[in-house]
Amino acid sequence: MYRGCRAGSLAVNILPLISFLPPLPGRLWHKIISSYRQFLSAMRHWKRPMRHCAVSTAATEMLNITSDFIIPIYSFGTGASLSQVMIIGVFANMPTLFGSRFGWLVDKNPRLIRSFVFLSSAMLIGSLALIPNYYWQIAVAFILGIAVELAGLANAAIATRLTASESYGTLTGELEFLRVIGALIAPLLFGGLIDGLGTGFGFLL
C-alpha cells in the first residue's frame, strides 16, 4: 500500500476535529434540516432532464476533488515531493482561466459535451492505475481540470434552460448543495476503494 494514499483513513482521522467546533443552537439545526428536507422533496418532482443535471453536477464536483485532492495525494504517496504536488494543483486549476472560451464551445451542444467529458474522464482516471508516472499524473490532472470546467458550464447551461428565469437564485443554491454532496462523497468513495482494494483497483473502479 502506498504511503499517503490512504485517503479513507485520512478522512476518518479528520472527522474527530468536528467535535472542536462550537455547538449550533437547536433552532439553527432545525432550520438546516428543514431546508435539506425541502430540497429533497423538491427533487422528487423534478423531470428526468433536471435529475440528470443534478447527478451530473455532483459527479462534476467528484471529478474536481479527484484532480485537486486525490491525484496529489496519490502522487505524494508514490514519491513526489511537496513542490511537485503543488505543481499538480496548479495544472489542475489552470483551465479555469479559459472559462469564456470553453463557454463558447459548450453553448453549441452542452449535452454532447457533458457526455464526452464523463466518458473521457473515466478512461483517464483508470489510466492512473496503469501508468504510475509523475508527468502523466500532471497531464491527467490538467485534462480533468478542463473536463471539470466543461462539465460545470454544461450543467449550468442545461439547468438554466430547464428553469424559469425568476427561479435562478433558487437554482444556484440547489446546484451548490449538489456540489457539496459530490465533494463529500468523492474522498470517502475513493478512500474506501483505495483502502479496500489498493490504489490500482481503486482508480480502475
Coordinates of C-alpha atoms in Angstrom, one line a residue:
M1 CA 0.0 0.0 0.0
Y2 CA 1.4 3.4 -1.0
R3 CA 2.2 5.7 1.9
G4 CA 0.0 8.8 1.9
C5 CA -2.6 7.2 -0.3
R6 CA -5.0 6.0 2.4
A7 CA -7.4 8.8 1.8
G8 CA -10.2 6.9 3.6
S9 CA -8.1 6.7 6.7
L10 CA -7.3 10.4 6.3
A11 CA -11.0 11.3 6.2
V12 CA -11.7 9.2 9.3
N13 CA -8.9 10.9 11.2
I14 CA -10.2 14.4 10.2
L15 CA -13.8 13.7 11.3
P16 CA -12.9 13.9 15.1
L17 CA -11.8 17.5 14.5
I18 CA -15.5 18.4 14.0
S19 CA -16.0 17.9 17.8
F20 CA -13.9 21.0 18.4
L21 CA -16.4 23.2 16.5
P22 CA -18.8 25.2 18.7
P23 CA -22.3 23.6 19.1
L24 CA -25.1 25.1 17.0
P25 CA -28.3 26.2 18.6
G26 CA -31.2 23.7 18.3
R27 CA -33.3 26.1 16.2
L28 CA -30.5 26.6 13.7
W29 CA -30.1 22.8 13.3
H30 CA -33.9 22.6 12.8
K31 CA -33.7 25.2 10.0
I32 CA -30.8 23.4 8.3
I33 CA -32.5 20.1 8.4
S34 CA -35.8 21.6 7.2
S35 CA -34.0 23.2 4.3
Y36 CA -32.5 19.9 3.3
R37 CA -35.9 18.2 3.5
Q38 CA -37.5 20.8 1.3
F39 CA -34.7 20.4 -1.2
L40 CA -35.0 16.6 -1.3
S41 CA -38.8 16.9 -1.5
A42 CA -38.5 19.3 -4.5
M43 CA -36.1 16.9 -6.2
R44 CA -38.9 14.2 -6.3
H45 CA -40.9 16.5 -8.6
W46 CA -38.1 17.3 -11.0
K47 CA -38.4 15.9 -14.5
R48 CA -35.8 13.5 -15.9
P49 CA -33.6 16.0 -17.6
M50 CA -33.3 18.0 -14.4
R51 CA -32.5 14.9 -12.4
H52 CA -29.8 14.0 -14.9
C53 CA -28.4 17.5 -14.4
A54 CA -28.4 17.1 -10.7
V55 CA -26.5 13.8 -10.8
S56 CA -24.1 15.4 -13.3
T57 CA -23.5 18.3 -11.0
A58 CA -22.5 16.1 -8.1
A59 CA -20.4 13.9 -10.4
T60 CA -18.6 17.0 -11.8
E61 CA -17.6 18.0 -8.2
M62 CA -16.3 14.5 -7.7
L63 CA -14.0 14.9 -10.7
N64 CA -12.9 18.2 -9.3
I65 CA -12.0 16.6 -6.0
T66 CA -10.1 13.9 -7.9
S67 CA -7.9 16.4 -9.7
D68 CA -7.4 18.7 -6.8
F69 CA -7.2 16.2 -3.9
I70 CA -7.0 12.6 -4.8
I71 CA -4.3 12.8 -7.6
P72 CA -1.9 15.0 -5.5
I73 CA -2.2 12.6 -2.5
Y74 CA -1.6 9.6 -4.8
S75 CA 1.4 11.4 -6.4
F76 CA 2.9 12.2 -2.9
G77 CA 2.4 8.6 -1.9
T78 CA 4.3 7.4 -5.0
G79 CA 7.4 9.5 -4.2
A80 CA 6.6 13.1 -5.4
S81 CA 7.9 16.0 -3.3
L82 CA 5.6 18.6 -1.8
S83 CA 6.7 21.1 -4.5
Q84 CA 5.8 18.6 -7.2
V85 CA 2.4 18.0 -5.6
M86 CA 1.8 21.8 -5.7
I87 CA 2.7 21.8 -9.4
I88 CA -0.1 19.2 -9.9
G89 CA -2.5 21.5 -8.2
V90 CA -1.5 24.5 -10.4
F91 CA -2.1 22.5 -13.6
A92 CA -5.4 21.1 -12.3
N93 CA -6.8 24.6 -11.8
M94 CA -5.2 26.3 -14.8
P95 CA -8.1 25.5 -17.1
T96 CA -10.4 27.8 -15.1
L97 CA -8.6 30.7 -16.8
F98 CA -10.2 29.8 -20.1
G99 CA -13.8 29.6 -18.9
S100 CA -15.0 32.1 -21.6
R101 CA -13.5 30.0 -24.4
F102 CA -15.0 26.8 -23.0
G103 CA -18.4 28.5 -22.6
W104 CA -18.5 29.3 -26.3
L105 CA -17.8 25.6 -27.0
V106 CA -20.4 24.4 -24.5
D107 CA -23.2 26.6 -26.0
K108 CA -23.1 24.6 -29.2
N109 CA -24.2 21.3 -27.6
P110 CA -24.0 21.1 -23.8
R111 CA -25.4 17.6 -23.6
L112 CA -22.9 16.1 -26.0
I113 CA -20.0 17.9 -24.3
R114 CA -21.1 16.6 -20.9
S115 CA -21.4 13.0 -22.1
F116 CA -18.0 13.2 -23.8
V117 CA -16.4 14.7 -20.7
F118 CA -17.6 12.0 -18.3
L119 CA -16.6 9.1 -20.7
S120 CA -13.1 10.5 -21.3
S121 CA -12.6 11.3 -17.6
A122 CA -13.4 7.8 -16.6
M123 CA -10.8 6.5 -19.0
L124 CA -8.2 9.0 -17.8
I125 CA -8.7 8.1 -14.1
G126 CA -8.4 4.4 -14.9
S127 CA -5.2 5.1 -16.7
L128 CA -3.6 6.3 -13.5
A129 CA -3.5 2.7 -12.3
L130 CA -1.7 1.5 -15.4
I131 CA 0.7 4.4 -15.8
P132 CA 2.2 5.4 -12.4
N133 CA 4.3 8.2 -13.8
Y134 CA 4.5 11.7 -12.3
Y135 CA 4.3 13.5 -15.6
W136 CA 1.3 11.5 -16.6
Q137 CA -0.3 12.5 -13.3
I138 CA 0.2 16.1 -14.2
A139 CA -1.3 15.6 -17.6
V140 CA -4.4 13.8 -16.1
A141 CA -4.9 16.5 -13.5
F142 CA -4.7 19.2 -16.2
I143 CA -7.1 17.3 -18.6
L144 CA -9.5 16.6 -15.7
G145 CA -9.4 20.4 -14.9
I146 CA -10.6 21.0 -18.4
A147 CA -13.3 18.3 -18.0
V148 CA -14.5 19.9 -14.8
E149 CA -14.7 23.3 -16.4
L150 CA -16.6 22.0 -19.4
A151 CA -19.0 19.8 -17.4
G152 CA -19.7 22.6 -14.9
L153 CA -20.5 25.0 -17.7
A154 CA -22.6 22.4 -19.5
N155 CA -24.6 21.6 -16.3
A156 CA -25.2 25.3 -15.7
A157 CA -26.3 25.9 -19.3
I158 CA -28.7 22.9 -19.2
A159 CA -30.1 23.8 -15.8
T160 CA -30.8 27.4 -16.8
R161 CA -32.6 26.3 -19.9
L162 CA -34.8 24.0 -17.8
T163 CA -35.6 26.6 -15.2
A164 CA -37.7 29.8 -15.2
S165 CA -35.7 33.0 -15.0
E166 CA -37.4 34.0 -11.7
S167 CA -36.0 30.9 -10.1
Y168 CA -32.4 31.3 -11.0
G169 CA -31.5 32.2 -7.4
T170 CA -33.1 29.0 -6.1
L171 CA -31.4 27.0 -8.8
T172 CA -28.0 28.4 -7.9
G173 CA -28.5 27.3 -4.3
E174 CA -29.6 23.9 -5.3
L175 CA -26.7 23.3 -7.6
E176 CA -24.3 24.4 -4.9
F177 CA -25.9 21.9 -2.5
L178 CA -25.3 19.2 -5.0
R179 CA -21.7 20.2 -5.5
V180 CA -21.2 19.9 -1.8
I181 CA -22.7 16.4 -1.8
G182 CA -20.2 15.4 -4.6
A183 CA -17.3 16.9 -2.7
L184 CA -18.2 14.9 0.4
I185 CA -18.8 11.6 -1.5
A186 CA -15.6 11.7 -3.6
P187 CA -12.9 11.4 -0.9
L188 CA -14.9 8.8 1.1
L189 CA -15.6 6.7 -2.0
F190 CA -12.1 6.8 -3.4
G191 CA -10.6 6.4 0.0
G192 CA -12.7 3.3 0.7
L193 CA -11.8 1.8 -2.7
I194 CA -8.1 2.5 -2.2
D195 CA -8.0 1.2 1.3
G196 CA -10.0 -1.9 0.5
L197 CA -8.7 -2.8 -3.0
G198 CA -5.4 -1.0 -3.3
T199 CA -4.6 2.1 -5.4
G200 CA -4.6 0.3 -8.8
F201 CA -8.1 -1.2 -8.4
G202 CA -9.3 1.9 -6.7
F203 CA -8.6 4.1 -9.8
L204 CA -9.8 1.4 -12.2
L205 CA -13.2 1.1 -10.5

